[in-house]
PDB file of C-alpha atoms in Angstrom:
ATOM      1  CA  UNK A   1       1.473  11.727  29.948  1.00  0.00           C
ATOM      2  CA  UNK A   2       2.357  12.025  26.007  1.00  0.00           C
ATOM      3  CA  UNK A   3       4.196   8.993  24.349  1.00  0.00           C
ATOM      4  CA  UNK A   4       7.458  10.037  23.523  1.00  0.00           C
ATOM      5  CA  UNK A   5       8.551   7.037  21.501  1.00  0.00           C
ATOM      6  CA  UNK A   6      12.038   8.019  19.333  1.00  0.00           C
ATOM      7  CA  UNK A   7      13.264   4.624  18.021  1.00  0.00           C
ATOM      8  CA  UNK A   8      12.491   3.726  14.297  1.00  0.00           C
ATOM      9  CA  UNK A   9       9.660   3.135  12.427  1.00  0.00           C
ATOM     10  CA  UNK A  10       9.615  -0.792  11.887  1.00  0.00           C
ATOM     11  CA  UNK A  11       7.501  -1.660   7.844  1.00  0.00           C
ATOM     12  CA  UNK A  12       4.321  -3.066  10.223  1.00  0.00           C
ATOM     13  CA  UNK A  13       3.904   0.641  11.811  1.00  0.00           C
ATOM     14  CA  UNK A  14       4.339   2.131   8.099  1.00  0.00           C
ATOM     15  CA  UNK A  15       1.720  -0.405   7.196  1.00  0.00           C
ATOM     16  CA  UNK A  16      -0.483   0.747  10.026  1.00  0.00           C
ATOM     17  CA  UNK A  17       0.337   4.247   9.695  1.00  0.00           C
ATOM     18  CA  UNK A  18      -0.582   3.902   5.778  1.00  0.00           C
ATOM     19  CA  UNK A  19      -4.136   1.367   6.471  1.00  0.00           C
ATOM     20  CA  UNK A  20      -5.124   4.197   9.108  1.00  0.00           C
ATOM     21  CA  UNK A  21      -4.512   6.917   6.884  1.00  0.00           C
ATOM     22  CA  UNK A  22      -6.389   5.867   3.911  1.00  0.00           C
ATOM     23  CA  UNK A  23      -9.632   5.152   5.329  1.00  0.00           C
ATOM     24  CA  UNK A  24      -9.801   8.004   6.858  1.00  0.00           C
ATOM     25  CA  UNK A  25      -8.997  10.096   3.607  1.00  0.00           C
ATOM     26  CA  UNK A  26     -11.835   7.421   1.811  1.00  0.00           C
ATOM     27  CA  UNK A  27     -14.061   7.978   4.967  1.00  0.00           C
ATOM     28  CA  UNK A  28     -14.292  11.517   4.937  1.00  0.00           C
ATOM     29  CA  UNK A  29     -11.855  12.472   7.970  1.00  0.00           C
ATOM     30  CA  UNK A  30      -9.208  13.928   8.619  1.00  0.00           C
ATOM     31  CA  UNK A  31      -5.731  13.125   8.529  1.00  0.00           C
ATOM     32  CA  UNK A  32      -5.229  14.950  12.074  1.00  0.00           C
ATOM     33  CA  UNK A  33      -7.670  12.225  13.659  1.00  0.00           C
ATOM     34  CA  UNK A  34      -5.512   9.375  11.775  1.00  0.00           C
ATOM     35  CA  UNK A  35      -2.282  10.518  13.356  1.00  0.00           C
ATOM     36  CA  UNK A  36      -4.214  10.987  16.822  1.00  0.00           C
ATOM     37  CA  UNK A  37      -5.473   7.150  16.076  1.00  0.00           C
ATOM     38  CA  UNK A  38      -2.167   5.557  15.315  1.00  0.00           C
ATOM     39  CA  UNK A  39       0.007   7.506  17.765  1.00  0.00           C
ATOM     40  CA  UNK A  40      -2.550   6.312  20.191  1.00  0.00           C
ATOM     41  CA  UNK A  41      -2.094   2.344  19.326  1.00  0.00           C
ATOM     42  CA  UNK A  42       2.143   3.242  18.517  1.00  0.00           C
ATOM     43  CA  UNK A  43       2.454   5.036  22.050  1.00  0.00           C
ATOM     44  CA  UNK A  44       3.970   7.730  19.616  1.00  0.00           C
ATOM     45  CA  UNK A  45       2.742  11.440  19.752  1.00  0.00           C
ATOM     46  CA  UNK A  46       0.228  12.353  16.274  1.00  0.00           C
ATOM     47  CA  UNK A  47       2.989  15.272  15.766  1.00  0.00           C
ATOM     48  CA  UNK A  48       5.515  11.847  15.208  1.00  0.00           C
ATOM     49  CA  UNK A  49       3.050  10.057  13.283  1.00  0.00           C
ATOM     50  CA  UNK A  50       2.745  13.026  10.875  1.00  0.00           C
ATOM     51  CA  UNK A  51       6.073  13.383  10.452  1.00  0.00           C
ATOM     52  CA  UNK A  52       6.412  10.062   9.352  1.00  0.00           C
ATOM     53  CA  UNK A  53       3.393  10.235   6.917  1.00  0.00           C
ATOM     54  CA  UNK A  54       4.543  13.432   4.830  1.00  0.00           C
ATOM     55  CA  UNK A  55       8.462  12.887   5.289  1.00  0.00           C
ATOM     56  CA  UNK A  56       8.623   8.744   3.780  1.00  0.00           C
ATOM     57  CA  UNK A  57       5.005   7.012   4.036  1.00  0.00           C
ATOM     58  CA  UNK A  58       2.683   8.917   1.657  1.00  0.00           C
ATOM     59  CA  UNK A  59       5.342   9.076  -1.032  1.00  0.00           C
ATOM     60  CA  UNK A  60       5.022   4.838  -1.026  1.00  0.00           C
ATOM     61  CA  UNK A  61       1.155   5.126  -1.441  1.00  0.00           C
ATOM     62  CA  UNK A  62       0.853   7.966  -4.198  1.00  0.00           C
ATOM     63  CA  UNK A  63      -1.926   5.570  -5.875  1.00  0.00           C
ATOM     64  CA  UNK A  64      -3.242   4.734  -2.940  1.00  0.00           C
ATOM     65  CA  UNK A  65      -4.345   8.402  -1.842  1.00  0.00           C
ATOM     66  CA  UNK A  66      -5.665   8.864  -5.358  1.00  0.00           C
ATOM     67  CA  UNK A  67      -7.684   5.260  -4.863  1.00  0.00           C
ATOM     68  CA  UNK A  68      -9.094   6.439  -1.205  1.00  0.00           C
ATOM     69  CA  UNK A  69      -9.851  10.090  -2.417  1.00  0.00           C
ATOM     70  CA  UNK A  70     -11.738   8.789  -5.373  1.00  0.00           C
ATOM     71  CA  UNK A  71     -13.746   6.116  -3.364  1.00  0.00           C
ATOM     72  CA  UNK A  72     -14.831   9.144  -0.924  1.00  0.00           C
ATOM     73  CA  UNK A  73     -16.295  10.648  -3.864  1.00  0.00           C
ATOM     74  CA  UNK A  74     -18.261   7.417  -4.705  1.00  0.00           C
ATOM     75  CA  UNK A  75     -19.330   6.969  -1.086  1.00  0.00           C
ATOM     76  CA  UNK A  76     -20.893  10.464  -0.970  1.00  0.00           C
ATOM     77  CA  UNK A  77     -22.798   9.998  -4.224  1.00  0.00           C
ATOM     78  CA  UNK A  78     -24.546   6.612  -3.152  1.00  0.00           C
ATOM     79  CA  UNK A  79     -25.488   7.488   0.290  1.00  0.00           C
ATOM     80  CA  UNK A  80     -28.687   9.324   0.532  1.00  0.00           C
ATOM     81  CA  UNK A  81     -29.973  10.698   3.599  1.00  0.00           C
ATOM     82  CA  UNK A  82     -32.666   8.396   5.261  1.00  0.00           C
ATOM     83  CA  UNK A  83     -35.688   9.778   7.078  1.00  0.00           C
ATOM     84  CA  UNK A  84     -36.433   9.911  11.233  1.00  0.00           C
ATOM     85  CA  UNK A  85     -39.768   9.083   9.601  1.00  0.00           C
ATOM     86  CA  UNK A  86     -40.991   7.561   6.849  1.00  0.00           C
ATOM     87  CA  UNK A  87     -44.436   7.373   7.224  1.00  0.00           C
ATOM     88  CA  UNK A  88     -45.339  11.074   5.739  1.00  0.00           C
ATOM     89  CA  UNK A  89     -43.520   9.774   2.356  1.00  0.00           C
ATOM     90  CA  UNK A  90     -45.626   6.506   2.200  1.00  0.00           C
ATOM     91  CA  UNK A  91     -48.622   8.266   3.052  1.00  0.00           C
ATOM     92  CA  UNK A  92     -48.213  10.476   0.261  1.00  0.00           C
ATOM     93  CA  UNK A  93     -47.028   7.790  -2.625  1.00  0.00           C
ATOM     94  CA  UNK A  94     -49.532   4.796  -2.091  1.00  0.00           C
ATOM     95  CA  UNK A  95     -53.592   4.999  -1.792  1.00  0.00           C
ATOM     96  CA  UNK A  96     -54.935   4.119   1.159  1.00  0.00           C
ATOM     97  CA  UNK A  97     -58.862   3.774   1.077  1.00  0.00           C
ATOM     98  CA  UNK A  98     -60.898   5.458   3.774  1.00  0.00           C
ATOM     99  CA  UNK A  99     -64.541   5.382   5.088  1.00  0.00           C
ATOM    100  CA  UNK A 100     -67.021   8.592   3.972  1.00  0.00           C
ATOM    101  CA  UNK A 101     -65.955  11.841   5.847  1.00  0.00           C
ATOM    102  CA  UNK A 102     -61.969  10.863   5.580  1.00  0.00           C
ATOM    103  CA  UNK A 103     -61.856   8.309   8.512  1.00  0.00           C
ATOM    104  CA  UNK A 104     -58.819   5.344   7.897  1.00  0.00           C
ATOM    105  CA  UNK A 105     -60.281   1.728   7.844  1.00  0.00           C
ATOM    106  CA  UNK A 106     -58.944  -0.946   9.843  1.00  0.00           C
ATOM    107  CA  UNK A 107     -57.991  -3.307   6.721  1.00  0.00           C
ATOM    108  CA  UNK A 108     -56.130   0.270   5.410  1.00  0.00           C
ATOM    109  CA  UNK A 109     -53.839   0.597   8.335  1.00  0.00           C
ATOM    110  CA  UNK A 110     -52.971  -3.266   8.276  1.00  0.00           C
ATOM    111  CA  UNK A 111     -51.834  -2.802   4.463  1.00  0.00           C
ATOM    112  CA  UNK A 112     -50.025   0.228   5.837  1.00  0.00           C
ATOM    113  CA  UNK A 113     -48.107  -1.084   8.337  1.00  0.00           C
ATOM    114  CA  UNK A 114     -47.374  -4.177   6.490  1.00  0.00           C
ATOM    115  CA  UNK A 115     -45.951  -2.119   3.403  1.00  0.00           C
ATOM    116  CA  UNK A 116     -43.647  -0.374   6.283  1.00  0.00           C
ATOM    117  CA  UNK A 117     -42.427  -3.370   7.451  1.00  0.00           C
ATOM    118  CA  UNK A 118     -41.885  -5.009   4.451  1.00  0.00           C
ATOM    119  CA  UNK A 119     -39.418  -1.755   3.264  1.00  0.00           C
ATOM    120  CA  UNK A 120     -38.058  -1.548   6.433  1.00  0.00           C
ATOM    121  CA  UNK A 121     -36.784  -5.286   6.069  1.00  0.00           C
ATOM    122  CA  UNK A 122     -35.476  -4.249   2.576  1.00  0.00           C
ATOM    123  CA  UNK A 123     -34.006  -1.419   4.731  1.00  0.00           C
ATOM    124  CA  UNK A 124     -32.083  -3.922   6.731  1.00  0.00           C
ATOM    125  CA  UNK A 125     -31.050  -6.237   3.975  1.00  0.00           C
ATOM    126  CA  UNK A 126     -29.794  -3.372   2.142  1.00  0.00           C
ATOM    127  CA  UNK A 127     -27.710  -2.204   4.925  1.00  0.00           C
ATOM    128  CA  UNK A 128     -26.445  -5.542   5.990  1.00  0.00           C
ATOM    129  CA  UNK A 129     -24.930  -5.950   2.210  1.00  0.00           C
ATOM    130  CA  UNK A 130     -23.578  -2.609   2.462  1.00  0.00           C
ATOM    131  CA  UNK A 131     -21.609  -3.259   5.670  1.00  0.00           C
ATOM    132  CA  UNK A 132     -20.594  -6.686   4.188  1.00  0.00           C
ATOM    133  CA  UNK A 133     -19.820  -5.497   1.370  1.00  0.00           C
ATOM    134  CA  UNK A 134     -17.755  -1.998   3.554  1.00  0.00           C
ATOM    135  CA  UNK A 135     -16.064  -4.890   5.326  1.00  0.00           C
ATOM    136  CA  UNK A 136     -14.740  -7.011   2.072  1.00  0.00           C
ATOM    137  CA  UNK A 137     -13.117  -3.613   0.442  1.00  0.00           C
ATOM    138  CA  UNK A 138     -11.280  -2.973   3.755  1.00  0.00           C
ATOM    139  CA  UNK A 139     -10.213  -6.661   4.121  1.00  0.00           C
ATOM    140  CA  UNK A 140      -9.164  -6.350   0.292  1.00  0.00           C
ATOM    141  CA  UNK A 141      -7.290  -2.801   0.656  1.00  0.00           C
ATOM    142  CA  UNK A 142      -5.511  -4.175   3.515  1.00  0.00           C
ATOM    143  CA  UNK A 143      -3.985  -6.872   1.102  1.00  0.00           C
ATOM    144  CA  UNK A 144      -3.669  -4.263  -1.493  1.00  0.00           C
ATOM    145  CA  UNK A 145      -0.986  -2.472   1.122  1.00  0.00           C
ATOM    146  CA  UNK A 146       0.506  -5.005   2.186  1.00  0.00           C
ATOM    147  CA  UNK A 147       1.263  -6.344  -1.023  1.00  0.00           C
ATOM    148  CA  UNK A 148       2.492  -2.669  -2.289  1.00  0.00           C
ATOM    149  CA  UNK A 149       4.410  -2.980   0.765  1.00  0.00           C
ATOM    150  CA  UNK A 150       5.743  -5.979   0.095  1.00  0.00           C
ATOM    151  CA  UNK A 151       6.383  -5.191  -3.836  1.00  0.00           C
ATOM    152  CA  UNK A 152       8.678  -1.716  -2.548  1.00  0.00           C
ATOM    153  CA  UNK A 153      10.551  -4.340  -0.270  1.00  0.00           C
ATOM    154  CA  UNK A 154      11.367  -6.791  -2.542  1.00  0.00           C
ATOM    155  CA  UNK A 155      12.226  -3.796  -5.404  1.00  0.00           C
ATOM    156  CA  UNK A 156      14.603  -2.347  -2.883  1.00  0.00           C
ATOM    157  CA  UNK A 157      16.246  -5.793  -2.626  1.00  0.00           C
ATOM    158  CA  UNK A 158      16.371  -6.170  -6.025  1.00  0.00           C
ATOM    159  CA  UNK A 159      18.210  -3.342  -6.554  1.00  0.00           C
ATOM    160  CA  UNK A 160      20.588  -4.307  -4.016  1.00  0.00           C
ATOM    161  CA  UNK A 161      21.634  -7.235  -5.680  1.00  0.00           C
ATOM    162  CA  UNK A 162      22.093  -5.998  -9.450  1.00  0.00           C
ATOM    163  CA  UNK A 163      24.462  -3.293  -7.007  1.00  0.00           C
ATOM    164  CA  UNK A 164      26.356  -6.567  -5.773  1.00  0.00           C
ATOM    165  CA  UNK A 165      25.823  -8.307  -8.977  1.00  0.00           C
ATOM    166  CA  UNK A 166      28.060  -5.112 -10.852  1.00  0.00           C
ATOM    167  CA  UNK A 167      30.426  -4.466  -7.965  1.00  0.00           C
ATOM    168  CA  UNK A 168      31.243  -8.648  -8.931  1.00  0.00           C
ATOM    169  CA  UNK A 169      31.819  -7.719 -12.133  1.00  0.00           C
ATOM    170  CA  UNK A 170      34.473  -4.863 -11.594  1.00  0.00           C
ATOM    171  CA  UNK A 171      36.340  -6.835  -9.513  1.00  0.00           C
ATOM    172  CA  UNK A 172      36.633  -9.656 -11.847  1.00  0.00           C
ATOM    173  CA  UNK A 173      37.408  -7.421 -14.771  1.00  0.00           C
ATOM    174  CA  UNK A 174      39.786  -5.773 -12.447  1.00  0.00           C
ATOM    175  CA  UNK A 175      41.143  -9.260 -11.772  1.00  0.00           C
ATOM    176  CA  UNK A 176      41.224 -10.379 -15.336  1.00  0.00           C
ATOM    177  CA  UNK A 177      43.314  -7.152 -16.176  1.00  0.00           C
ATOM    178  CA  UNK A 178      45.900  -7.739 -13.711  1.00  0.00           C
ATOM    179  CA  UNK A 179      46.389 -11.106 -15.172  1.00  0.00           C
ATOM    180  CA  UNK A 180      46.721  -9.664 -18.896  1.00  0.00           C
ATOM    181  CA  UNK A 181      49.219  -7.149 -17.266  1.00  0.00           C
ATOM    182  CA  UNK A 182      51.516 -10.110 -15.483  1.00  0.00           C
ATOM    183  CA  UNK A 183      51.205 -12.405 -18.256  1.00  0.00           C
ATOM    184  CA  UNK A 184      52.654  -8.935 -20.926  1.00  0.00           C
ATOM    185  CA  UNK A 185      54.841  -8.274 -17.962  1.00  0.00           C
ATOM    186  CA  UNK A 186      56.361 -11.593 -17.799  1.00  0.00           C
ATOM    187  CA  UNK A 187      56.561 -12.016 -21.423  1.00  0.00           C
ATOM    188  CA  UNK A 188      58.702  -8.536 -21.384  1.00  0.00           C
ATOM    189  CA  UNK A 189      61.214 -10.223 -19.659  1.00  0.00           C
ATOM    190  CA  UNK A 190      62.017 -12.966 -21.544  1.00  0.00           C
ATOM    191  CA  UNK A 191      63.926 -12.752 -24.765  1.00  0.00           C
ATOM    192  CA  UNK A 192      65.803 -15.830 -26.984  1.00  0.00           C
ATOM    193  CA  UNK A 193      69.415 -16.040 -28.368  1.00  0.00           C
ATOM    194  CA  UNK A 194      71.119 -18.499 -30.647  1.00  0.00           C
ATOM    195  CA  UNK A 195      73.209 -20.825 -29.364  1.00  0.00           C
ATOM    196  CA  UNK A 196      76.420 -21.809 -30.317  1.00  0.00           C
ATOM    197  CA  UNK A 197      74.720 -24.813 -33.053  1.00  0.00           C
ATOM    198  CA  UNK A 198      72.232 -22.055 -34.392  1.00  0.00           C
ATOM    199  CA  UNK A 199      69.405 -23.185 -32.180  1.00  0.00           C
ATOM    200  CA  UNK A 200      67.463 -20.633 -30.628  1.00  0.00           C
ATOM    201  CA  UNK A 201      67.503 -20.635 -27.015  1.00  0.00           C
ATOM    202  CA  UNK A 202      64.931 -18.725 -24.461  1.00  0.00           C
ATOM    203  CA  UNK A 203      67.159 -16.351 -21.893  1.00  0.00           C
ATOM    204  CA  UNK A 204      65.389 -14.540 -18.691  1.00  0.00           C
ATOM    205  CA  UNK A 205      66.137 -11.252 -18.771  1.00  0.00           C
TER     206      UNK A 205
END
C-alpha cells in the first residue's frame, strides 16, 4: 500500500529531502530516484516529495544545486574506466626477458606478478583515499545544509523581530502623540483673568 502522509513538512524532512536530493544530482541520478528514496524513509508518496522539492525546498538550496551539478562534472572527469584485466596493458609497457624461441622464464613471471601486485595495492590505496575522502565531502555537505538551514531560520526570525521591533515603535509614537494632543487640549481650556488687585489669575474654561 502507498504512504499517503498529508501533515506538514517539519525543517528535518526539508533537510532530508534537500541531503537526498543533492547527491543524487552530484552522483549522476536522477531526481525521480531521490523522491522514490525519501518518500520511502518519510512514508510519503515520491509524487509528495516532488512537490515539496520544486514548490519551497530547491528555491532554499539555489547554490547548492549549482555546487552538486558542478561536482558531477568533476567526478566524471577524474574517474577513468579500470580494466577486467590488466595484464595485456603491462605486458605491453614493461620488458619482460624470455628464453631463445619466445618461451617466458621463471624469474620473468615472478617480476611480473610482483609488478601486478604491487599496482594492484596502489589500486587499493588509491581507492580507499577516494572513498575516505567521498565520505568527508558528504559528512562536510551535510553541515553545509544544515547550517544553510539553520542561517534561513534564524534570517526568518530576524526579520520577525525588526517587524515587532517597528510595530513598537508606532505604537509609542502613536502614544507620544496622544499625549502632545491632551497636553494642547488641556492647555485650550485654560485661560487667565485679572483680578480685582491687577493680579492675573488662571480660570478653567
Amino acid at each position: 500500500m502507498s504512504p499517503t502522509r498529508q501533515d506538514a513538512w517539519s525543517q528535518d524532512e526539508d533537510l532530508l529531502l534537500a541531503e537526498v536530493v543533492l547527491r543524487h544530482i552530484r552522483e549522476g541520478g536522477t531526481q525521480l530516484q531521490a523522491f522514490e528514496e525519501v518518500g520511502k524513509q518519510l512514508s510519503r508518496t515520491p509524487a509528495a516529495c516532488g512537490f515539496r522539492w520544486n514548490s519551497y525546498v530547491r528555491k532554499q538550496y539555489k547554490s547548492g544545486i549549482e555546487l552538486a551539478k558542478k561536482q558531477r562534472k568533476e567526478l566524471k572527469k577524474h574517474i577513468a574506466p579500470v580494466e577486467a584485466d590488466p595484464a595485456p596493458e603491462i605486458i605491453k609497457k614493461e620488458a619482460v626477458s624470455t628464453e631463445p624461441g619466445g618461451t617466458l622464464t621463471f624469474p620473468a613471471v615472478i617480476q611480473f606478478l610482483e609488478g601486478v601486485f604491487k599496482q594492484v595495492e596502489n589500486f587499493a590505496e588509491l581507492e580507499e583515499g577516494s572513498r575516505k575522502s567521498s565520505e568527508k565531502i558528504k559528512e562536510l555537505e551535510k553541515q553545509t545544509y544544515y547550517l544553510a538551514a539553520e542561517n534561513e531560520r534564524l534570517t526568518e526570525n530576524l526579520k520577525a523581530i525588526e517587524e515587532d521591533y517597528r510595530s513598537l515603535l508606532e505604537i509609542m509614537e502613536r502614544a507620544r502623540k496622544m499625549v502632545v494632543l491632551q497636553d494642547e487640549d488641556r492647555q485650550s481650556k485654560v485661560r487667565f483673568q485679572m483680578d480685582k488687585n491687577g493680579n492675573l489669575e488662571r480660570v478653567e474654561k
